[in-house]
Coordinates of C-alpha atoms and ligand atoms in Angstrom, one line a residue:
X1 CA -149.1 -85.6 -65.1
X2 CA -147.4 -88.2 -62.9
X3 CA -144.6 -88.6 -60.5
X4 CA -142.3 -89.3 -63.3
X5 CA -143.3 -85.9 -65.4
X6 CA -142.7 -83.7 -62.0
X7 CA -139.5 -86.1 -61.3
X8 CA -138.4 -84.7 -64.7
X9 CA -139.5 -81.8 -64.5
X10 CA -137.8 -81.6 -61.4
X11 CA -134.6 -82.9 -62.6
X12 CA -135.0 -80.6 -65.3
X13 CA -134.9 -77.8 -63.0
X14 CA -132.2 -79.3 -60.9
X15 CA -130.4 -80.0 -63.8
X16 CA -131.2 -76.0 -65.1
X17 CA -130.5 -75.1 -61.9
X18 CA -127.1 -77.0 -61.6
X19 CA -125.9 -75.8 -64.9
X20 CA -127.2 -72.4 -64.1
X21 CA -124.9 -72.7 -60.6
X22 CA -122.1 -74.3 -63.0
X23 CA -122.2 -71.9 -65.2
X24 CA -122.1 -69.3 -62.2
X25 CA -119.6 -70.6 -60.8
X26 CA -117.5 -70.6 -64.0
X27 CA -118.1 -67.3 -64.7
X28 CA -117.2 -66.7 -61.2
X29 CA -114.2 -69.0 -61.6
X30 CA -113.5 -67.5 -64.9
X31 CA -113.8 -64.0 -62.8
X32 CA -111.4 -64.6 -59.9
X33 CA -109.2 -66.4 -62.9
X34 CA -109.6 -62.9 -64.4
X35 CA -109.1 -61.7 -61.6
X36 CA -106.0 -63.4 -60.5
X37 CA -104.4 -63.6 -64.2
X38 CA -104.9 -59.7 -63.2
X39 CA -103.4 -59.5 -60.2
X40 CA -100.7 -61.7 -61.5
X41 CA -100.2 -59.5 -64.3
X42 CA -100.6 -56.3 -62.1
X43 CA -97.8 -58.2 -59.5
X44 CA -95.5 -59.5 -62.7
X45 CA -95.7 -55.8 -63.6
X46 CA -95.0 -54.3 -60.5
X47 CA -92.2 -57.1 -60.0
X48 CA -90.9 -55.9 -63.5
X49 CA -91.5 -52.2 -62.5
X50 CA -90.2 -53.1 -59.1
X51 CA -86.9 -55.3 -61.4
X52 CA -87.0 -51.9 -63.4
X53 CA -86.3 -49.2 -60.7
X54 CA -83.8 -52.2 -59.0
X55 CA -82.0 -51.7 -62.2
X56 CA -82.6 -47.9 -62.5
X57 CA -81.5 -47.4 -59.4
X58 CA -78.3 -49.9 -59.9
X59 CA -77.8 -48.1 -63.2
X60 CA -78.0 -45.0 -61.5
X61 CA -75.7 -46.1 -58.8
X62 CA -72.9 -47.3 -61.2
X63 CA -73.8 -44.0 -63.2
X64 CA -73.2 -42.1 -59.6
X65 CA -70.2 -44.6 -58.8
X66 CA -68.5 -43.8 -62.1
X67 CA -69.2 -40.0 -61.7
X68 CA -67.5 -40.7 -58.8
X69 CA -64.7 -42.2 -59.9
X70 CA -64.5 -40.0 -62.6
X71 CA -64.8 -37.2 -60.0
X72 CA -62.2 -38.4 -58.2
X73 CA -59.6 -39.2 -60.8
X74 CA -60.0 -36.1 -62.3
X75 CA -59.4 -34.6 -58.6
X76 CA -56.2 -36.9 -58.5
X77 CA -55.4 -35.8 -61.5
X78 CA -56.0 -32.3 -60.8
X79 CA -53.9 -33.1 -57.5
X80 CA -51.2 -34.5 -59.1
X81 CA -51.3 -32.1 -61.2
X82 CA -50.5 -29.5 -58.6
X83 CA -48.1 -31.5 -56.8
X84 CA -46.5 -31.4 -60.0
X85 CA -47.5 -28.3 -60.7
X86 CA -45.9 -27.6 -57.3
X87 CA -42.6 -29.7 -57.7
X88 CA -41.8 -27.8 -60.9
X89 CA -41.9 -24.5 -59.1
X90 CA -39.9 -26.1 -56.8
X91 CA -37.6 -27.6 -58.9
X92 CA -37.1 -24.1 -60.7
X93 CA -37.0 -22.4 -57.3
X94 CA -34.7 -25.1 -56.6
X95 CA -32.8 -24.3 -59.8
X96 CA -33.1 -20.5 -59.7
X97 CA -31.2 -20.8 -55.8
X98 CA -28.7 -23.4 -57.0
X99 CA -27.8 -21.0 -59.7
X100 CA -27.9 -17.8 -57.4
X101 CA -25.5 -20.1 -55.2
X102 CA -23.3 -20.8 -57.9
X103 CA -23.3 -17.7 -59.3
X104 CA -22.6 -16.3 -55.5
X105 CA -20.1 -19.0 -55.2
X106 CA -18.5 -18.2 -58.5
X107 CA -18.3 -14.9 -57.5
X108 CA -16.6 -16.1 -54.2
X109 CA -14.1 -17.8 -55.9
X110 CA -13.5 -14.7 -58.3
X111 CA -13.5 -12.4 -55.6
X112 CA -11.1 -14.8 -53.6
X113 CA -9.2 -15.7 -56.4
X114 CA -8.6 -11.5 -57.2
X115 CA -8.0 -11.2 -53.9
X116 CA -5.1 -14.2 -53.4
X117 CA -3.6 -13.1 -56.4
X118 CA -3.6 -9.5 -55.2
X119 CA -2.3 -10.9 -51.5
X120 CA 0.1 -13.1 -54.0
X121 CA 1.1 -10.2 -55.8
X122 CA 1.8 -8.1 -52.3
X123 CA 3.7 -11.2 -50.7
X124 CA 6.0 -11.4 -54.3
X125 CA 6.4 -7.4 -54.2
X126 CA 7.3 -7.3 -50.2
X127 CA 9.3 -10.5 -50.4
X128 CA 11.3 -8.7 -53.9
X129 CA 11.6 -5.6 -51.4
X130 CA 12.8 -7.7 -48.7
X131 CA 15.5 -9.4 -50.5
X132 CA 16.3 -6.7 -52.3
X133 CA 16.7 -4.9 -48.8
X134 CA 18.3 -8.1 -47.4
X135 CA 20.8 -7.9 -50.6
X136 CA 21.5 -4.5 -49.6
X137 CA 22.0 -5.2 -46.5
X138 CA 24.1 -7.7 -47.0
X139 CA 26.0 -6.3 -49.6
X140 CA 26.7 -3.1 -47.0
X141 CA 27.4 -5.6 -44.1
X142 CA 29.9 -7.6 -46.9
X143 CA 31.4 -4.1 -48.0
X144 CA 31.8 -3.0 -44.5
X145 CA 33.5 -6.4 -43.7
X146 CA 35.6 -6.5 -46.8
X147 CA 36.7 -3.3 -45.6
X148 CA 37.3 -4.2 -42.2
X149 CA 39.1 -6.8 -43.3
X150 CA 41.5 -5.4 -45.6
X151 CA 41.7 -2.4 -42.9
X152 CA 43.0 -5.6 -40.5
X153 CA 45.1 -6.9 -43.3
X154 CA 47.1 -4.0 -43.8
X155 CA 47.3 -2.9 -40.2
X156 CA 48.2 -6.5 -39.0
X157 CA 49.8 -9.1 -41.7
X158 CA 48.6 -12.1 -41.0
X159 CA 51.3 -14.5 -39.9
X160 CA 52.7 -16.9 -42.7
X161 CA 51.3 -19.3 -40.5
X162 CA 47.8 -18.9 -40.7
X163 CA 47.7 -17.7 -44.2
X164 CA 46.1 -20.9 -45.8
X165 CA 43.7 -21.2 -42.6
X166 CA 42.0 -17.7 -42.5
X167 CA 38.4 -16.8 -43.8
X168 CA 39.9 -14.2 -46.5
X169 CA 37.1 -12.2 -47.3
X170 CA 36.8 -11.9 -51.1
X171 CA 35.4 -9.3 -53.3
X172 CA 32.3 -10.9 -54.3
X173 CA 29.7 -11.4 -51.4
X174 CA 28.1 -14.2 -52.8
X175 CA 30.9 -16.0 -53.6
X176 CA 32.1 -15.4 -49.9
X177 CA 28.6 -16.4 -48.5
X178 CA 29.4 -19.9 -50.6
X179 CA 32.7 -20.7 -49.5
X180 CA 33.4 -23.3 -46.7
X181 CA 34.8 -21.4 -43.4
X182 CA 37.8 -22.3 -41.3
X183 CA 37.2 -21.8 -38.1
X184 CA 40.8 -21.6 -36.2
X185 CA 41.2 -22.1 -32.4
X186 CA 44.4 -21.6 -30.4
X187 CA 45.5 -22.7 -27.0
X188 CA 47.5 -19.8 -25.6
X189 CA 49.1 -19.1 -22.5
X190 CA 52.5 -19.1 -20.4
X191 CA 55.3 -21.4 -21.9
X192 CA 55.2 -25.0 -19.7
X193 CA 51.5 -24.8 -18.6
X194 CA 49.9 -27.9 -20.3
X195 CA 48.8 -26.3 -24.2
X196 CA 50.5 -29.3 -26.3
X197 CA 49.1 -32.0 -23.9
X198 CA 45.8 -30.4 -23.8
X199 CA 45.9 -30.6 -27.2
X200 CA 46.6 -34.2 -27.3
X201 CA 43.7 -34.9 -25.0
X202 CA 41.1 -32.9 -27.3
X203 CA 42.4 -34.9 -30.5
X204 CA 41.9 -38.2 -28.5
X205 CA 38.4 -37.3 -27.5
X206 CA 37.5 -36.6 -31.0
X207 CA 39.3 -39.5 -32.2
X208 CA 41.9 -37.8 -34.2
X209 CA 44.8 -40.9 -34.3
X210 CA 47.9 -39.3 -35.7
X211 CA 51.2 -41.2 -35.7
X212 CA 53.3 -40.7 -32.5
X213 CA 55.3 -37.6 -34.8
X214 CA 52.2 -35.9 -35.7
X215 CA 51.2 -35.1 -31.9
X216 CA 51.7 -32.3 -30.2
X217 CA 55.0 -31.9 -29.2
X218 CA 55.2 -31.8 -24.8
X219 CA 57.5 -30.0 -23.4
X220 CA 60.6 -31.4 -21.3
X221 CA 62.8 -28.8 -19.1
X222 CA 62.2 -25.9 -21.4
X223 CA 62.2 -27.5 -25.1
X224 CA 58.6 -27.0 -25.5
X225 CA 56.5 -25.6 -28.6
X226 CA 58.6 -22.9 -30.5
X227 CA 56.6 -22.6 -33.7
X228 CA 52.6 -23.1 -34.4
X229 CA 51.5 -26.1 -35.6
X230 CA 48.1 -26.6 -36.5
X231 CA 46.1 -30.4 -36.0
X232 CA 43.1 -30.5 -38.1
X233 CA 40.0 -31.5 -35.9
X234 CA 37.1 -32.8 -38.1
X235 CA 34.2 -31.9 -35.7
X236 CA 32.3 -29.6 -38.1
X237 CA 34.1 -29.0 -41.1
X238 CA 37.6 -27.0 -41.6
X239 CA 38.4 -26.7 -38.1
X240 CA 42.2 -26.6 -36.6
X241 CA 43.6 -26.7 -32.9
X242 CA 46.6 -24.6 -33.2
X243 CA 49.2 -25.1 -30.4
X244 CA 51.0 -22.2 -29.6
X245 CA 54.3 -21.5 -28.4
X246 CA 53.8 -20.3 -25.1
X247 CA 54.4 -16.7 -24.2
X248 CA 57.5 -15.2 -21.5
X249 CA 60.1 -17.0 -22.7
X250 CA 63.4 -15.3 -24.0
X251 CA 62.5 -16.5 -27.8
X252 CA 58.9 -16.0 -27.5
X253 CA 58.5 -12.6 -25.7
X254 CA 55.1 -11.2 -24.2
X255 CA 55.3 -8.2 -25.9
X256 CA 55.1 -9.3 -29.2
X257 CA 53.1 -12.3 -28.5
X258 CA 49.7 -11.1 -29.7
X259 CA 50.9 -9.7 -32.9
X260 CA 53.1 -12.1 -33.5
X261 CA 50.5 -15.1 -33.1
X262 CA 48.0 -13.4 -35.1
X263 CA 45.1 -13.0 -32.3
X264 CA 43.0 -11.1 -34.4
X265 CA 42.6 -14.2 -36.9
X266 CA 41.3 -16.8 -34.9
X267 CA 37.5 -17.4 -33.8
X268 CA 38.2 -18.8 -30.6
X269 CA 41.4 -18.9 -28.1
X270 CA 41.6 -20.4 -24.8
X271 CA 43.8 -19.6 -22.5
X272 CA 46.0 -22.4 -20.7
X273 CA 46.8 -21.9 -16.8
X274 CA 48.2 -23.7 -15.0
X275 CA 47.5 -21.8 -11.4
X276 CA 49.3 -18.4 -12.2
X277 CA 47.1 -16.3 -13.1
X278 CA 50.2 -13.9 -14.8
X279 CA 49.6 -10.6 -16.3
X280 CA 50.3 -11.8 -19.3
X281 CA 47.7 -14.2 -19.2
X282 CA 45.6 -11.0 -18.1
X283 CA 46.5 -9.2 -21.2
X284 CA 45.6 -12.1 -23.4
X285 CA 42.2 -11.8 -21.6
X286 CA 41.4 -8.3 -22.0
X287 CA 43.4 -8.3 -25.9
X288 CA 40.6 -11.4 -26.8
X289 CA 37.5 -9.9 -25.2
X290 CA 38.1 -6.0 -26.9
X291 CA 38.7 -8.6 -29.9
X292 CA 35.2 -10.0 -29.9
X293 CA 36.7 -12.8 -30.1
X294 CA 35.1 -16.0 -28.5
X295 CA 37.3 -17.3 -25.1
X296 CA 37.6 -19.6 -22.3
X297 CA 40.2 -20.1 -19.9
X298 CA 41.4 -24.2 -18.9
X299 CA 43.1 -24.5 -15.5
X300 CA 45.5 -27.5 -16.5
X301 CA 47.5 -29.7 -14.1
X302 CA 44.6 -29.9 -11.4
X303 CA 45.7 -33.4 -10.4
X304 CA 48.6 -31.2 -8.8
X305 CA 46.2 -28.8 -7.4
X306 CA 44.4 -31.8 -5.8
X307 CA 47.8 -33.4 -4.1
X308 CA 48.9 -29.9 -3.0
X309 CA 45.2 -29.5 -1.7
X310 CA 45.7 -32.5 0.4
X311 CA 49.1 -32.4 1.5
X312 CA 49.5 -28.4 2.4
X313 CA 46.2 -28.0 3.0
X314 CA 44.3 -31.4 4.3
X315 CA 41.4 -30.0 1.4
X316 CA 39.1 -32.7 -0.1
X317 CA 39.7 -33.2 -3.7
X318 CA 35.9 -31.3 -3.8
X319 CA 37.5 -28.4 -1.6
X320 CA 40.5 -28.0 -3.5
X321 CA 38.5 -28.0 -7.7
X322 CA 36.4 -25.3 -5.7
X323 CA 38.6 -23.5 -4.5
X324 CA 40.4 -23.1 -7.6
X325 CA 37.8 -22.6 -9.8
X326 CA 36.7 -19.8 -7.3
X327 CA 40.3 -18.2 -7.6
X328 CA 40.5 -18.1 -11.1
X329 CA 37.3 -16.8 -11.5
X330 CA 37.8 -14.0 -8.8
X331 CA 41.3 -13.3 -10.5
X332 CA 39.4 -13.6 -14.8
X333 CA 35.9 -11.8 -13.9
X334 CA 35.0 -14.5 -16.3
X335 CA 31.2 -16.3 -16.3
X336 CA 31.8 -19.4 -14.3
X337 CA 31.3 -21.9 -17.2
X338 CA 33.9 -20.3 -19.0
X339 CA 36.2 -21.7 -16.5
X340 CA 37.5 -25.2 -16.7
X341 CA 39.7 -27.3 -15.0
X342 CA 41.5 -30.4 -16.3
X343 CA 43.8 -32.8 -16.1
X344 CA 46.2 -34.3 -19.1
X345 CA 46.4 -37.6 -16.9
X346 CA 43.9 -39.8 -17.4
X347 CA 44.1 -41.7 -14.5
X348 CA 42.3 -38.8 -12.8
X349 CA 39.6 -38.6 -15.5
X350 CA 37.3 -41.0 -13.4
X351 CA 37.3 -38.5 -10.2
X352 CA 38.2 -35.0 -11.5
X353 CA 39.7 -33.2 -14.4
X354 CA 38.4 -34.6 -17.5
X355 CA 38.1 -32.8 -20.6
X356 CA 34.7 -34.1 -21.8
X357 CA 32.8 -30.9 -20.8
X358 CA 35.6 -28.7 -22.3
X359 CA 35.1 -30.2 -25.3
X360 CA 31.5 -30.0 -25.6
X361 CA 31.9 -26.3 -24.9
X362 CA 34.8 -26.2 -27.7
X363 CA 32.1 -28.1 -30.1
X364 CA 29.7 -25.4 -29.1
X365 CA 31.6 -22.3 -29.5
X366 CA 32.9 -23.7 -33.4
X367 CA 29.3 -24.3 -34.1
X368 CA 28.6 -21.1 -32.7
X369 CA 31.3 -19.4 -34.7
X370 CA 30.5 -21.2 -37.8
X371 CA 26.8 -19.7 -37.6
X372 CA 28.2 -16.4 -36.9
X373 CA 26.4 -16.1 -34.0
X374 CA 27.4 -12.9 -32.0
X375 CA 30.1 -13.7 -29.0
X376 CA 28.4 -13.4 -25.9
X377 CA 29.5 -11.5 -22.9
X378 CA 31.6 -13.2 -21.4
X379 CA 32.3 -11.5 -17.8
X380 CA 30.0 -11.2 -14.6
X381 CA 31.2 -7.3 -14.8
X382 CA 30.3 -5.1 -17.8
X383 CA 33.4 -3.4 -18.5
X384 CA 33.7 0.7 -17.5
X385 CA 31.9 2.7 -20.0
X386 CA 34.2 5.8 -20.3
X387 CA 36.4 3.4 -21.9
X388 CA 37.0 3.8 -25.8
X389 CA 36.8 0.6 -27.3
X390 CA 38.1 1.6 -30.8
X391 CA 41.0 2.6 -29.0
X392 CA 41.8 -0.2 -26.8
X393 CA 41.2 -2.5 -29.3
X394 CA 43.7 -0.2 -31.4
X395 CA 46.0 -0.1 -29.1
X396 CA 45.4 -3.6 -27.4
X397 CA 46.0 -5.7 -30.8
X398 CA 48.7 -3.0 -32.3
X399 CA 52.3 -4.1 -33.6
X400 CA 54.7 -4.0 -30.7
X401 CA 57.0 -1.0 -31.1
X402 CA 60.9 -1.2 -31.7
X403 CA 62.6 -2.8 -28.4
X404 CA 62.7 0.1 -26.1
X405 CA 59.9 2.0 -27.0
X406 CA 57.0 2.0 -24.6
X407 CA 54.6 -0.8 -25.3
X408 CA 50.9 -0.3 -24.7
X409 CA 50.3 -1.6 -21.6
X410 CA 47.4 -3.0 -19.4
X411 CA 46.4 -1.2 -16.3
X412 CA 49.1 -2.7 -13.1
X413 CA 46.9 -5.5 -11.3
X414 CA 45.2 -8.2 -12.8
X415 CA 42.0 -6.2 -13.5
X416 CA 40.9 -7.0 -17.0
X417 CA 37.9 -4.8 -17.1
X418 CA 40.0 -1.2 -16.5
X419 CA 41.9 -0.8 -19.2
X420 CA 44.0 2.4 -19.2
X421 CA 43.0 5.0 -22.0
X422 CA 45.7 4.9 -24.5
X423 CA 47.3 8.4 -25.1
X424 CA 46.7 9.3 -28.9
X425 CA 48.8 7.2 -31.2
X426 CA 51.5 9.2 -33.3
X427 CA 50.8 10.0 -37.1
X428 CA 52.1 7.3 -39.3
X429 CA 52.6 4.8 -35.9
Ligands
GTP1 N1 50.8 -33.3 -13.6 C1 50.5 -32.9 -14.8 N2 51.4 -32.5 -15.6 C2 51.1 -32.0 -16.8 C3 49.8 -31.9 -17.2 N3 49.7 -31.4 -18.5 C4 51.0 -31.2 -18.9 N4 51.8 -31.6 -17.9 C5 53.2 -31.5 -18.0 O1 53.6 -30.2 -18.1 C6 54.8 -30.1 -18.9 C7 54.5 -29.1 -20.0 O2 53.5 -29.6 -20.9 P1 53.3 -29.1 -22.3 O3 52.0 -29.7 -22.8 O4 54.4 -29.3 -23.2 O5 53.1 -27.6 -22.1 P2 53.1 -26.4 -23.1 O6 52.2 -25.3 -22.6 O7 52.7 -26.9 -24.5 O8 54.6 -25.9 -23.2 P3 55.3 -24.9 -24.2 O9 55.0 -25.5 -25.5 O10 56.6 -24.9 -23.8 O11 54.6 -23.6 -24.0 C8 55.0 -31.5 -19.4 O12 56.1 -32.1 -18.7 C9 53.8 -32.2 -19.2 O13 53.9 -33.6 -18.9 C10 48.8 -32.3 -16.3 O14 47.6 -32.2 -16.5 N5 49.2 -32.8 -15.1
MG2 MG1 53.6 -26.8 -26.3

């Protein structure tokens, strides 16, 4: 055996020895390749596992998510539900009130309804009853006048003068309620005291133009008015201004002045003075106020008052329209704005005496008269109670007796509110 044997021997066992170390170390590479294919198995499947419960849990999620949603849809749903649920009870509660209120309103208007009708029904009976009442009424107050009236016709003609002018009453009352009235005023008084140019004035201030033979007629030196003549004054309606002849002259005598001129016919007289207060005048007074008949007195002529005032007395024009106006009213016992004083020349007009604010109160007294309104009292005095009115006024407006005979007079003086008691009249007087 040589070096070369051992050398190969050697290598032999290097070379054993090498393979045996190779083959170690590829088992032991083929080991931790095992053992790493394992572990990358072991960590693919735990990644996978790992992907798995990832997934599982995202599935369970969504699965939890969509219960959810689910949950809470159905909760909306369920809460809508009651909302609805809720509305609709609403609604019908909503419903059943409307309808109670409706019904309740109905009912209202029903009960209302019943009860205007009934209040209707009350209003229609009471206003029948009243007219029916008020046609009663009227019908006695139109009997009693028709019979007043005829009692005046037969007791006092009326004057052929007046017959077309006077309110006849007629037999029918609503026939007489539809008629037009006349209304007639006259201007009475002493003969000479101003009536005819009063007149003339009033128809001026109206603006009644009649030719120059249609005015009143003025007196000269005692040729003054003998008969009635009547000037239509269109303030209203059927009114006339009826001059009258005045009274104390030998063809138109006191005495049967009154009956003669008709008094009792006419809704309104004013007396004409013209600053003698006469006892005729008084008569007329007393004979128009137991007439019910409306009345105011005119002091005419004041522009002579005025100049006397100032020549006899040194009076102011103011003095002097006092003074008289005082007087008459002492001497009438009328209210003072009964009272006027005038003037027929117009010169004055612009100082004193114009007869504007007579005839306003004329205008007044024919609307008055027209409305029927009740006369008003006309004196500051109430007149004596123990005095019988039916009597005086009897015996006041009666027909004068035959020349001779005893006419009813006034009491002496110029008291108009003391009329003497009349001693019984005769049977058949
Ligand atoms: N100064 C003055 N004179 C007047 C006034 N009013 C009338 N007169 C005059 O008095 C006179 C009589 O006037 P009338 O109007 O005719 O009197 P009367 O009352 O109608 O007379 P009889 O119809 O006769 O009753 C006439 O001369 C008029 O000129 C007046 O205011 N002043
Ligand atoms: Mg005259």
């Amino acid at each position: 055996m040589g070096g070369k044997e051992s050398r190969e021997i050697h290598h032999y066992h290097e070379d054993k020895e090498s393979k045996e170390l190779a083959r170690q170390t590829q088992e032991q590479m083929k080991a931790l390749r095992g053992q790493m294919e394992q572990q990358q198995r072991m960590s693919e499947e735990n990644h996978r596992k790992h992907q798995e419960a990832l997934l599982k849990l995202e599935e369970e999620k969504a699965a939890e998510l969509r219960r959810f949603e689910q949950e809470q849809a159905q909760n909306q749903q369920r809460h809508q539900e009651a909302l609805r649920r809720v509305e609709e009870l609403r609604a019908d509660e909503k419903a059943a009130a409307l309808q109670r209120l409706q019904q309740e309103q109905e009912n209202r208007k029903r009960d209302e309804e019943r009860a205007r009708a009934e209040s209707e029904k009350q209003a229609r009976e009471a206003e029948e009853h009243l007219a029916q009442e008020l046609q009663r009424e009227r019908d006695n107050a139109h009997k009693a006048k028709l019979e007043k009236w005829q009692r005046l016709k037969r007791d006092y003609p009326i004057p052929d003068f007046l017959k077309n002018y006077v309110n006849e009453v007629s037999e029918n009352s609503a026939a007489d309620a539809d008629r037009e009235l006349h209304v007639n005023v006259a201007l009475l008084g002493d003969s000479g005291t101003g009536k005819s140019s009063l007149i003339k004035a009033i128809l001026k201030h109206f603006g009644v133009d009649l030719p120059a033979d249609q005015m009143p007629r003025i007196s000269m030196e005692g040729d003054g008015t003998l008969e009635p003549s009547r000037f239509p004054l269109a303030i209203l309606g059927q009114v006339s201004l009826w001059d009258l002849p005045g009274q104390g002259t030998a063809k138109i005598p006191s005495m049967t002045y009154l009956c003669n001129m008709g008094l009792k016919y006419f809704d309104a007289i004013c007396i004409v003075t013209d600053g003698r207060w006469s006892e005729g005048d008084d008569n007329l007074l007393v004979a128009i106020h137991y007439a019910g008949i409306r009345c105011f007195v005119v002091r005419s002529k004041v522009d002579i008052a005025v100049d006397a005032g100032v020549e006899d007395k040194g009076w102011s024009q103011t003095e002097t329209l006092s003074h008289v106006h005082q007087q008459l009213q002492t001497q009438t016992r009328l209210k003072s704005h009964r009272i006027h004083l005038v003037t027929c020349r117009e010169r004055f007009w612009k100082d004193f005496g114009s007869v504007d604010d007579f005839c306003k109160h004329l205008k007044q007294e024919v609307q008055a008269s027209l409305r029927d309104e009740p006369v008003e009292q006309h004196f500051d005095l109430e007149p004596q109670e123990d005095v019988n009115m039916d009597e005086f006024d009897d015996w006041v407006m009666a027909p004068p007796g035959p020349v001779g005979v005893e006419h009813p007079r006034l009491d002496a003086g110029n008291s108009c509110l003391k009329p003497v008691v009349k001693r019984p009249r005769e049977a058949g007087a």
